[in-house]
Short mmCIF file of C-alpha atoms and ligand atoms in Angstrom, two decimals:
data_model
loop_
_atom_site.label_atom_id
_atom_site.label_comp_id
_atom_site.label_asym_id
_atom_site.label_seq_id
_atom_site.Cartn_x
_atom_site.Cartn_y
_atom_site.Cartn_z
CA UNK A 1 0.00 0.00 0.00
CA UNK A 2 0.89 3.67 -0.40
CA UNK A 3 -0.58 7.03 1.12
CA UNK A 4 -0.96 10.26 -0.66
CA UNK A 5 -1.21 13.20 1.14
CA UNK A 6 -2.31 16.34 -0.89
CA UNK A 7 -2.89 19.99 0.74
CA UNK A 8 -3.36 23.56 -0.08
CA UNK A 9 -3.91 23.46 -3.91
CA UNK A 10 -6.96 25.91 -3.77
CA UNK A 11 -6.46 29.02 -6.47
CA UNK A 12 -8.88 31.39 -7.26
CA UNK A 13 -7.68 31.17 -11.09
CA UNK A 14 -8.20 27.93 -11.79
CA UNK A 15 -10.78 27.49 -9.65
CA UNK A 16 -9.79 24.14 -7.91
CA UNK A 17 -10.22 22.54 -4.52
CA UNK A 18 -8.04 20.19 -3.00
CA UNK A 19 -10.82 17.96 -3.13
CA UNK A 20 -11.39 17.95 -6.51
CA UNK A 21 -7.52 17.62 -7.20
CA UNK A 22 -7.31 14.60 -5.28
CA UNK A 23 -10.62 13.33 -7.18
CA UNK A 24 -9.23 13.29 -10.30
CA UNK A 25 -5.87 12.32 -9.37
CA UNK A 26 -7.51 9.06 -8.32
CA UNK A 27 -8.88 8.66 -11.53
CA UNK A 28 -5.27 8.87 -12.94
CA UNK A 29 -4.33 6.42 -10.76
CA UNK A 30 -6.90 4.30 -11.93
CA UNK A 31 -5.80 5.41 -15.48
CA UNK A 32 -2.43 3.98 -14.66
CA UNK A 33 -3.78 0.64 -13.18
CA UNK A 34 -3.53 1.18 -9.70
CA UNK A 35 -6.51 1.08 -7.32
CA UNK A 36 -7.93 3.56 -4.56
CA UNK A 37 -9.01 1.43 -1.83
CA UNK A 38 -9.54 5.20 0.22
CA UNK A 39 -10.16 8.60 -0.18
CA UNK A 40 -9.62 10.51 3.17
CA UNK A 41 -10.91 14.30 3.64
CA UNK A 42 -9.70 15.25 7.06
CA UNK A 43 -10.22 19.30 8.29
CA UNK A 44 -7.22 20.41 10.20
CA UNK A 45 -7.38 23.03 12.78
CA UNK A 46 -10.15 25.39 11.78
CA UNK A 47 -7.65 28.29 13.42
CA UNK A 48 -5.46 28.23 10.75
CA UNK A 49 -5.00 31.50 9.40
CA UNK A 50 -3.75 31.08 6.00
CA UNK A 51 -6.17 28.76 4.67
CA UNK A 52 -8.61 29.49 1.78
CA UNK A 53 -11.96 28.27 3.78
CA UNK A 54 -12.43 25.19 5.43
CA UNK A 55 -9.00 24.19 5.92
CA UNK A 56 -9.26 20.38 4.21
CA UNK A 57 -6.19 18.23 3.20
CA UNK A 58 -6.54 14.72 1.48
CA UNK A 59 -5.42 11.11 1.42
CA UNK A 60 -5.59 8.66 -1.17
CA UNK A 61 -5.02 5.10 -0.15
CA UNK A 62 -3.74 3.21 -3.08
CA UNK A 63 -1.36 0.54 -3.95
CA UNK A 64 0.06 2.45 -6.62
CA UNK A 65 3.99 2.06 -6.73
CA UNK A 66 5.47 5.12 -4.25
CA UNK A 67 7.59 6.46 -6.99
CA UNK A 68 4.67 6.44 -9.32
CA UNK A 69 2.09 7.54 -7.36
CA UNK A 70 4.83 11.26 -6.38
CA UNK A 71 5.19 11.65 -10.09
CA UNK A 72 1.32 11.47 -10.69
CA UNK A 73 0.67 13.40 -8.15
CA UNK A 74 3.21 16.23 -8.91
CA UNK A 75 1.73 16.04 -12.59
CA UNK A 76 -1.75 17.02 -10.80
CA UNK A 77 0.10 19.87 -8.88
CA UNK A 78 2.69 21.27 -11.52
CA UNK A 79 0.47 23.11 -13.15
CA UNK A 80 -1.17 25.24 -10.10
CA UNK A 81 2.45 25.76 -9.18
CA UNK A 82 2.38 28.13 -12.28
CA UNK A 83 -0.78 30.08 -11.04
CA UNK A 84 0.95 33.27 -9.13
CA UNK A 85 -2.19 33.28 -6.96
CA UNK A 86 -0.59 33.93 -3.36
CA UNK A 87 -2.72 31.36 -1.57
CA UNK A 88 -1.22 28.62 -3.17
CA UNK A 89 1.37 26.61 -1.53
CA UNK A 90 0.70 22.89 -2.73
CA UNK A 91 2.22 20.22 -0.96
CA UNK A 92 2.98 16.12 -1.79
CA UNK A 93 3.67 13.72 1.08
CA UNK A 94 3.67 9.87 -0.11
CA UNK A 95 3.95 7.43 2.39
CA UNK A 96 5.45 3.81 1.49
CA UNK A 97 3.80 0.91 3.57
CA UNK A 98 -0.30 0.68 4.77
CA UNK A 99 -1.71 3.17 6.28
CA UNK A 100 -1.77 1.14 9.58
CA UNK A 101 1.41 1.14 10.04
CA UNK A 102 2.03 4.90 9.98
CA UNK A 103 4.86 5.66 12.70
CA UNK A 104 3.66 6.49 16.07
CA UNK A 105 5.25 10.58 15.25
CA UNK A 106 3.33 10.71 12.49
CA UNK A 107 -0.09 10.15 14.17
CA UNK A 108 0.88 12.56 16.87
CA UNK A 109 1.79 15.08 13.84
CA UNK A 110 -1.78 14.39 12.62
CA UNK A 111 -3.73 14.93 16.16
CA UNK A 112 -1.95 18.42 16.91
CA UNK A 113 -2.75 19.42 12.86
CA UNK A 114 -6.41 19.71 13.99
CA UNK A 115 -5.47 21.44 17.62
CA UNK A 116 -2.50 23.50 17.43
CA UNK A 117 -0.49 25.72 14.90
CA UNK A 118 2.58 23.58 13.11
CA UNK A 119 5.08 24.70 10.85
CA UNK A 120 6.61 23.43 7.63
CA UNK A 121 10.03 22.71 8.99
CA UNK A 122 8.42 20.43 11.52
CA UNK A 123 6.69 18.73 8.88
CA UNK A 124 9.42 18.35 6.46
CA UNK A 125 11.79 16.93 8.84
CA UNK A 126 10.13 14.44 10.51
CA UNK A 127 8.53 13.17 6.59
CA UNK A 128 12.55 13.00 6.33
CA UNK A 129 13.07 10.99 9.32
CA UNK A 130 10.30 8.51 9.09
CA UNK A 131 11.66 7.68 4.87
CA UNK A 132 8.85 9.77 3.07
CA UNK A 133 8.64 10.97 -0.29
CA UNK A 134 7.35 15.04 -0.75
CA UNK A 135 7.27 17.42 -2.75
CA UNK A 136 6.62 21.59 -2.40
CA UNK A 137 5.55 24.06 -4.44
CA UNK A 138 5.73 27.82 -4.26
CA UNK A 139 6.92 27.60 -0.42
CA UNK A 140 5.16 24.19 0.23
CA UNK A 141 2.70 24.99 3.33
CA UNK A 142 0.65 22.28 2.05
CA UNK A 143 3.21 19.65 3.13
CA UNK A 144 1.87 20.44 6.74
CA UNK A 145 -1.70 19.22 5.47
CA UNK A 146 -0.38 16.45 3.34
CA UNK A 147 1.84 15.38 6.56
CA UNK A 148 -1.41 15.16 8.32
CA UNK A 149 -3.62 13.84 5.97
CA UNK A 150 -1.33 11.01 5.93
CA UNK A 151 -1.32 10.38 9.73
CA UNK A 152 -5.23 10.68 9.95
CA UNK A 153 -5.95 7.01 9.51
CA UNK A 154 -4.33 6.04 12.67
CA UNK A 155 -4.93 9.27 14.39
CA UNK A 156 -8.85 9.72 13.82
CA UNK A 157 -11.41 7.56 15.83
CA UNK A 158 -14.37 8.79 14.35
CA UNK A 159 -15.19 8.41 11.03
CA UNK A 160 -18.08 10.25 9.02
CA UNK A 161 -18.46 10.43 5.11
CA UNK A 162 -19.07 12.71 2.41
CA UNK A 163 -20.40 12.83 -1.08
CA UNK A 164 -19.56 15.22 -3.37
CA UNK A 165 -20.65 15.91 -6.19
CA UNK A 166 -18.25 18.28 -8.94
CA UNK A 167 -19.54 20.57 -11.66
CA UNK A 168 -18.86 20.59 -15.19
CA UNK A 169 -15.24 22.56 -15.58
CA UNK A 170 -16.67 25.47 -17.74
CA UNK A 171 -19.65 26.38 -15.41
CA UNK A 172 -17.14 27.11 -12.62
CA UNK A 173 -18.45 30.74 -11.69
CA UNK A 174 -21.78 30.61 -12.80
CA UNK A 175 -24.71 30.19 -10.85
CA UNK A 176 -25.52 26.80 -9.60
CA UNK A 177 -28.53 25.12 -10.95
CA UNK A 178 -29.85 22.72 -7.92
CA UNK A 179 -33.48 21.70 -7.47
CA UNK A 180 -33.73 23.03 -3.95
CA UNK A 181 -37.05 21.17 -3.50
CA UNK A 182 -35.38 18.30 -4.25
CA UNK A 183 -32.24 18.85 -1.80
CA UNK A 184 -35.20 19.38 0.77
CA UNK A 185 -37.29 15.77 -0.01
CA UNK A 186 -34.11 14.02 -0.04
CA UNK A 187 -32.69 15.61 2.93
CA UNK A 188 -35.44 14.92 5.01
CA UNK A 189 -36.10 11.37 4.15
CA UNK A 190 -32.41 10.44 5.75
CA UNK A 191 -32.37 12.65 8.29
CA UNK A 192 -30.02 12.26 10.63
CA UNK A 193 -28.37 9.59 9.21
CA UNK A 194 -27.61 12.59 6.92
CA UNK A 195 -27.10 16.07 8.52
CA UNK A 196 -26.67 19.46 8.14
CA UNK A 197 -27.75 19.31 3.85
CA UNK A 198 -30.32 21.80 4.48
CA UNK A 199 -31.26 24.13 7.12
CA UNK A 200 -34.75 23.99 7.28
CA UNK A 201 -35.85 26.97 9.65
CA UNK A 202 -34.12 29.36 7.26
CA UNK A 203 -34.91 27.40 4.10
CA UNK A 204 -30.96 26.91 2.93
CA UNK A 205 -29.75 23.89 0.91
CA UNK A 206 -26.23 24.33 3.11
CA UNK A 207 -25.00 21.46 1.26
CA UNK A 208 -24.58 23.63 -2.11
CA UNK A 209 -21.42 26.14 -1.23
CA UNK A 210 -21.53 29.73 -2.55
CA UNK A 211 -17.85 30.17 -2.56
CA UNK A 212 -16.72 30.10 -6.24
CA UNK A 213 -15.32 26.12 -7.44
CA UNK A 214 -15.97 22.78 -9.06
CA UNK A 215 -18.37 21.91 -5.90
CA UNK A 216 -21.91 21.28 -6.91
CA UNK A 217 -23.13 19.66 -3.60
CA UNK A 218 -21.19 17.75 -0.92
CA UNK A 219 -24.00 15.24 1.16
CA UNK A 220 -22.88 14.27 4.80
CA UNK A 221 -23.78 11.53 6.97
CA UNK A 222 -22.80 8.48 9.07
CA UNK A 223 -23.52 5.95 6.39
CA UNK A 224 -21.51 5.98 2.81
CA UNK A 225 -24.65 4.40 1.07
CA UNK A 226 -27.17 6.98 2.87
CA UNK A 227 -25.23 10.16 1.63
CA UNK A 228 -24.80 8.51 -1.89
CA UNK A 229 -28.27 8.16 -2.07
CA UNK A 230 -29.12 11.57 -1.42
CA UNK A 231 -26.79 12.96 -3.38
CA UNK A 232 -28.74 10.16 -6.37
CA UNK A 233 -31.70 11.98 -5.74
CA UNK A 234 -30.80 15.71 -6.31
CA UNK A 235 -31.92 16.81 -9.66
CA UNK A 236 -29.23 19.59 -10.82
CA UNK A 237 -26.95 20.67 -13.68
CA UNK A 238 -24.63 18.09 -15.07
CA UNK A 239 -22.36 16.35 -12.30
CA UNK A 240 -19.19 15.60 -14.03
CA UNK A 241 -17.48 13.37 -11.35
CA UNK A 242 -18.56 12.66 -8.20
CA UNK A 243 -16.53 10.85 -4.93
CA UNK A 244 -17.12 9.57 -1.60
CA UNK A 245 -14.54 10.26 1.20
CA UNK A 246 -14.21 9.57 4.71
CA UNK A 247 -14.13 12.47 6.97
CA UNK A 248 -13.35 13.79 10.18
CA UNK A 249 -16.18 16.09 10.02
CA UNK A 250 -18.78 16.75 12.48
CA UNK A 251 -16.56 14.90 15.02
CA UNK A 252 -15.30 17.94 17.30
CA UNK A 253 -12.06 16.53 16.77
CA UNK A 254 -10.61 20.19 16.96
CA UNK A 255 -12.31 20.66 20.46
CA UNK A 256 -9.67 20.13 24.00
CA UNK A 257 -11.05 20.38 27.15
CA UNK A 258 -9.64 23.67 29.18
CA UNK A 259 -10.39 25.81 31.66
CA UNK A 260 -11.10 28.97 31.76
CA UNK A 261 -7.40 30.78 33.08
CA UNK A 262 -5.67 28.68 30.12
CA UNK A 263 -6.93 28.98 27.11
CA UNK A 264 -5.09 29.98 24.44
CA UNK A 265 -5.27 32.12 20.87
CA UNK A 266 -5.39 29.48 18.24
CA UNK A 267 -7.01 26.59 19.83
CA UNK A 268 -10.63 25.62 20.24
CA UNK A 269 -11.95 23.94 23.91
CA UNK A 270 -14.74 22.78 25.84
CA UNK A 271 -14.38 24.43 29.03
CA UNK A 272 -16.46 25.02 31.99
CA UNK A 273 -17.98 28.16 33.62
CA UNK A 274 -20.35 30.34 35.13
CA UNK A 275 -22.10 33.14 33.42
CA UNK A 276 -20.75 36.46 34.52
CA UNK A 277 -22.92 39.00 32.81
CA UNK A 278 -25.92 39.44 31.76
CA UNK A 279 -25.58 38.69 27.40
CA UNK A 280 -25.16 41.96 25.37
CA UNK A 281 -25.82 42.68 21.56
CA UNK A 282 -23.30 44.60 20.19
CA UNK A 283 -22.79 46.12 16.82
CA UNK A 284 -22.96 44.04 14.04
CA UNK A 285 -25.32 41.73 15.89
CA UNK A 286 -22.90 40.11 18.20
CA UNK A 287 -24.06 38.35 20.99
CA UNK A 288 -21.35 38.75 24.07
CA UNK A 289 -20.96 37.29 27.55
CA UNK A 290 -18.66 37.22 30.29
CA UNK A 291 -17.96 33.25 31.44
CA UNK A 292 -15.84 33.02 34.66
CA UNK A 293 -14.27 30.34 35.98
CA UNK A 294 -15.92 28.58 39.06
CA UNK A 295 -13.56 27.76 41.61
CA UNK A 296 -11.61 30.93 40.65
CA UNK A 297 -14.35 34.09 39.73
CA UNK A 298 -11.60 36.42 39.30
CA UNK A 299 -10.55 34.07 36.42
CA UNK A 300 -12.88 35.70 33.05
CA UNK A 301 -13.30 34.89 29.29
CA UNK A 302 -15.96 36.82 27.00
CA UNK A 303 -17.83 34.54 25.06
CA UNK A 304 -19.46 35.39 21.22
CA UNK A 305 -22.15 34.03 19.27
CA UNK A 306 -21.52 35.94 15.95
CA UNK A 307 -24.72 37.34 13.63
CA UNK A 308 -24.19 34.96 11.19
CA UNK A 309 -25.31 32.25 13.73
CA UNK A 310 -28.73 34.17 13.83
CA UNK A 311 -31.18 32.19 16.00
CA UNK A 312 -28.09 30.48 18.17
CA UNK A 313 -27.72 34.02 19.42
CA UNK A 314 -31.60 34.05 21.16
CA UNK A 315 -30.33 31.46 23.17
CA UNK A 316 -27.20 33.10 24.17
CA UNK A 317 -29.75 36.22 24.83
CA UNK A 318 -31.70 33.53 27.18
CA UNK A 319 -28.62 33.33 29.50
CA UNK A 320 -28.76 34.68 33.35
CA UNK A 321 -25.48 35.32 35.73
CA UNK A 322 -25.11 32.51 37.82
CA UNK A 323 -25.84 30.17 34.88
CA UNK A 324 -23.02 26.93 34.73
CA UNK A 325 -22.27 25.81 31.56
CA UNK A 326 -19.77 23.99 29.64
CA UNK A 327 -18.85 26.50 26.57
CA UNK A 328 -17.46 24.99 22.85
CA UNK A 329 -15.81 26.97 20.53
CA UNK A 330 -12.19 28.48 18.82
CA UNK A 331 -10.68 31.13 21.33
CA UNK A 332 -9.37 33.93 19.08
CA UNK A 333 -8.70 37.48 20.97
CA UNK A 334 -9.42 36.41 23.89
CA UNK A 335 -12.56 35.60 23.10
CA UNK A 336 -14.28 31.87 22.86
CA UNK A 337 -16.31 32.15 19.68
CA UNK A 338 -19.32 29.82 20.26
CA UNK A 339 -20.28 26.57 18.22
CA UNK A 340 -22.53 24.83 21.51
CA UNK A 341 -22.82 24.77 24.75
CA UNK A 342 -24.75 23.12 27.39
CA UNK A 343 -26.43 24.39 30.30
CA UNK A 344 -25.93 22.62 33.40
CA UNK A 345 -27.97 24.47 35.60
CA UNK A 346 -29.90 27.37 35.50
CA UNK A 347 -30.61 30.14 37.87
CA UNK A 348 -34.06 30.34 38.91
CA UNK A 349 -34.77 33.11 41.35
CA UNK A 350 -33.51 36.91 41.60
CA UNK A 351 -33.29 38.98 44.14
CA UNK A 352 -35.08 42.44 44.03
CA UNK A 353 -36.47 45.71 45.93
CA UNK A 354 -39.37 43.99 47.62
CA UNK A 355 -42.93 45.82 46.74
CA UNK A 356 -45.43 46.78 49.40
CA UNK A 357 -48.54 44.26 49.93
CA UNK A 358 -50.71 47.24 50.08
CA UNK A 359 -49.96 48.99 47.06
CA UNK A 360 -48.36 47.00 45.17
CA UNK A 361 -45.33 49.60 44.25
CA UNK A 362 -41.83 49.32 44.82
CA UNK A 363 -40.98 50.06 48.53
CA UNK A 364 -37.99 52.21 48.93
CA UNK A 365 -34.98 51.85 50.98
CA UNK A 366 -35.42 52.85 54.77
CA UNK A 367 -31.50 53.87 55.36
CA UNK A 368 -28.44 51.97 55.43
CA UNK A 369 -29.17 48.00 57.01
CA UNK A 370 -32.45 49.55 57.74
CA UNK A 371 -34.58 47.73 55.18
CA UNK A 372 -37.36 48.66 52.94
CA UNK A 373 -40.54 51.01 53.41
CA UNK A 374 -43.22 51.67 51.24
CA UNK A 375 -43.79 55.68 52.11
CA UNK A 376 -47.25 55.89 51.65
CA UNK A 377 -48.64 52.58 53.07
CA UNK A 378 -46.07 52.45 56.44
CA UNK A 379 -45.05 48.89 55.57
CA UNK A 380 -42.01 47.76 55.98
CA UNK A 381 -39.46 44.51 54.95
CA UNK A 382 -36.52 43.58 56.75
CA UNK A 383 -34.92 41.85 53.84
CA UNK A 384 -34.80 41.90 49.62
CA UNK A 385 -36.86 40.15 48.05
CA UNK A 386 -36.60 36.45 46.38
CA UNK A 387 -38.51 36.22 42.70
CA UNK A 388 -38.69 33.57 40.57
CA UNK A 389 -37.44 33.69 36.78
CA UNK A 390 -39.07 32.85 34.11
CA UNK A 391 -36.36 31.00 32.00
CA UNK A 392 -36.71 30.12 28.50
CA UNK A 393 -33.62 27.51 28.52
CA UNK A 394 -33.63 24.01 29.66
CA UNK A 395 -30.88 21.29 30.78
CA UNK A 396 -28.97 20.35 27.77
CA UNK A 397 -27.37 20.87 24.81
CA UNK A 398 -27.65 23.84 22.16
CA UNK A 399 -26.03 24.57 19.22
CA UNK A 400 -25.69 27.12 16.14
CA UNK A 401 -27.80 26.14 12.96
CA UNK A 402 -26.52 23.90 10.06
CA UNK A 403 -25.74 27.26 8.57
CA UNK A 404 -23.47 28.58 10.40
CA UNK A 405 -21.68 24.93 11.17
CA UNK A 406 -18.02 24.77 11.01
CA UNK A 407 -16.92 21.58 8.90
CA UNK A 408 -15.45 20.06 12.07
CA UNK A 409 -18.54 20.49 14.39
CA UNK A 410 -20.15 17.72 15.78
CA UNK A 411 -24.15 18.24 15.30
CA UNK A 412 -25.86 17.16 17.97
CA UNK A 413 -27.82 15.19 16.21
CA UNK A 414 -25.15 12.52 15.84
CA UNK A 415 -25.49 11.92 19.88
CA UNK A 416 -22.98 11.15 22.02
CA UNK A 417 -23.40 14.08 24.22
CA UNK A 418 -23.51 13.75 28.45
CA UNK A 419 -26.74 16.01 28.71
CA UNK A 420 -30.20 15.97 26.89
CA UNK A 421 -29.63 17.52 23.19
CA UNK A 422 -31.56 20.34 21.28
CA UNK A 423 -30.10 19.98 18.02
CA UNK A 424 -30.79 22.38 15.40
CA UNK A 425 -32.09 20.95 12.02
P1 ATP B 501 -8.28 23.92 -0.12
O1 ATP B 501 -7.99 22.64 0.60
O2 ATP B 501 -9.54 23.86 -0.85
O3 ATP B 501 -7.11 24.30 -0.92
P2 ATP B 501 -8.34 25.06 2.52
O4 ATP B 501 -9.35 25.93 3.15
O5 ATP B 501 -8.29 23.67 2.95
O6 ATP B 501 -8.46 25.11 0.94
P3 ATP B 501 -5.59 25.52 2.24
O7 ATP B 501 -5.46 26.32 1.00
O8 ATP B 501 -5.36 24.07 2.19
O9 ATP B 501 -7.01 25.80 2.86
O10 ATP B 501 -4.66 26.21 3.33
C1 ATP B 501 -4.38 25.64 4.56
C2 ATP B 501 -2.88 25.65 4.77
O11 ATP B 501 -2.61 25.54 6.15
C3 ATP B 501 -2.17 24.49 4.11
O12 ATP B 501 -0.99 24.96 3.58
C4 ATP B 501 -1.88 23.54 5.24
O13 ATP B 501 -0.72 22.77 5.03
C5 ATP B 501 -1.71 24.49 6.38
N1 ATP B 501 -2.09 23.91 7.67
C6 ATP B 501 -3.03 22.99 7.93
N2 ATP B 501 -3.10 22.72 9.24
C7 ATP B 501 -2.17 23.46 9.83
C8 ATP B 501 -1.75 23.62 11.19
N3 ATP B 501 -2.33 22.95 12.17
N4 ATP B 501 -0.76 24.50 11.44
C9 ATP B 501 -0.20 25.21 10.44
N5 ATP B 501 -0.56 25.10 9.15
C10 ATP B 501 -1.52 24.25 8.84
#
């Protein structure tokens, strides 16, 4: 067996994806008599700043000769080398030997891909040390995706899968012609084997991108055969090749748990906390909060659901002080940008001015650790009142809509989660 590893071959004038590149080099491996027994689509960390969108680098599991399958695959990537588009940095790593047997360093290499930042040295050198063949082009930075696209088989424990479906070459950057009422029908009869193809409370087919590239639709799900069959039942333009890969998408993979004092720029976490202010809308349509740490209050992180996460953010809105939760998302200023979180408990009473039983207005205060007297009535209270909130959140689970899902995201749909779920369809 070989491995392929393929990264960062997205330009803007040629319109490719490193999906599509690794597509069609499998047909040329075919071509050349070899067989794919894999295709592997694995999102690194979504923190990357340099990549083009959803930061994706591929595998191809073949038993193509090693030699062979370098020189087929630089054939692929020679000509986007030419392309002075500055976002291009294609990278080659080929891997002699199954991809079960991937050295121990090269798994590791994989795991902190989808967590932390890496550089191309790092990758290069230990590709050197462990006998692989590579190749970079116009600096290379794809050699950290290939690197880790290689590792992913024995550093991934979920799998997921992904049709996709690619557009005739010449109607790159036209409109795409999808039967939305079909996306709809055939999204809802495999629902949630198959997830986040539509979002049905704003009426999006999610599944077809905007971005300009040979992506017509790309169908996800935790069956191969469920998100082929979808993708058999959209009626659209032309599909001129379509592929299945496995993915480590809606997994979380990217997610560490943390608390609140150390997280860091760059990473994304699961960390624990306790509501600190009451949520604010900013400009833009932000949706802030302060989360602090529970053991140590001074300890603080703001928290963001962004506008584009539109309904998310009326659960955010929902949230009282005192509320524990357990928080998801990238930390990038200093802030944690929300994907879910879960409420553990909620606060249920406030404490307020108590009114007079007479008159029913607010009684004022009576002097310093005096208490409260209503001024026209003569009643008094000793103490502040108790009240009891209306809340709007339960136990559980919430997260933003299939629109405004990173790649990497697990929906909560898929289960798996240690509190009752409220997923968003
Ligand atoms: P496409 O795959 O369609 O070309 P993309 O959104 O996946 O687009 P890329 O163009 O691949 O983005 O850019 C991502 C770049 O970041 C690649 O060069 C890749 O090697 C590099 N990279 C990936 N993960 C890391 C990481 N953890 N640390 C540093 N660099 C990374």
């Amino acid at each position: 067996m070989t491995v392929i590893g393929v990264d960062d071959t997205d330009s803007r004038t040629r319109g490719m994806c490193t999906t599509y590149l690794a597509t069609r080099l499998a047909a040329r491996l075919g071509a050349d008599g070899a067989s794919v027994r894999r295709k592997l689509l694995i999102r690194l960390n979504p923190a990357v700043e340099h990549k083009t969108r959803g930061n994706a680098a591929l595998a191809l599991h073949t038993d193509a000769d090693p030699d062979r399958a370098l020189s087929l695959a630089a054939a692929e990537l020679d000509p986007l080398a030419e392309t002075d588009d500055p976002r291009t940095s294609p990278g080659v790593v080929v891997a002699p030997g199954s991809p079960d047997e991937v050295p121990n360093a090269v798994r590791s290499f994989s795991r902190r891909a989808v967590r932390d930042i890496l550089d191309r040295e790092s990758a290069v050198d230990l590709a050197d040390r462990v006998g692989y063949r590579h190749r970079g082009w116009s600096g290379g930075r794809g050699q950290i995706g290939a690197l880790a696209a290689v590792g992913a088989w024995g550093a991934n424990g979920t799998w997921t899968h992904e049709r996709i479906a690619y557009r005739e070459f010449d109607r790159c950057g036209t409109p795409r012609e999808v039967d939305e009422a079909s996306v709809f029908d055939a999204a809802e009869a495999a629902y949630p084997t198959v997830w986040d193809t539509v979002d049905r409370t704003a009426g999006e087919a999610v599944c077809v991108p905007n971005a300009p590239g040979p992506i017509l639709y790309g169908i996800r799900g935790d069956d191969p055969d469920a998100v082929e069959a979808v993708a058999d039942r959209i009626r659209s333009e032309p599909v001129e090749r379509a592929a299945t890969f496995l993915t480590n998408q809606g997994t979380d993979a990217h997610l560490r748990d943390g608390t609140v004092g150390d997280l860091r720029d760059g990473g994304a976490y699961r960390v624990d906390g306790t509501v600190a202010s009451d949520p604010e809308t900013r400009q833009g349509g932000h949706v802030f909060f302060a989360l602090r740490d529970r053991s140590d209050p001074a300890s603080r992180v703001d928290c963001v659901a962004f506008e584009p996460t539109k309904r998310f953010r009326d659960r955010i809105r929902g949230l009282r002080p005192g509320d524990d939760l357990t928080v998801c998302g990238e930390v990038s200023g200093g802030t944690v940008k929300l994907e879910k979180f879960a409420v553990r408990s909620l606060r249920r009473t406030e404490s307020t001015t108590p009114t007079c039983s007479g008159c029913g207005r607010t009684m004022e205060s009576a002097g310093r650790d005096q208490g409260y007297r209503c001024r026209d009535c003569g009643t008094t209270a000793a103490e502040r009142a108790t009240v009891t909130l209306d809340r709007d959140l339960e136990v559980g689970w919430y997260e933003v809509p299939p629109r405004a899902r990173r790649h990497i995201a697990k929906p909560l749909v898929r289960g798996g989660f240690d509190a009752p779920a409220h997923p968003e369809r």
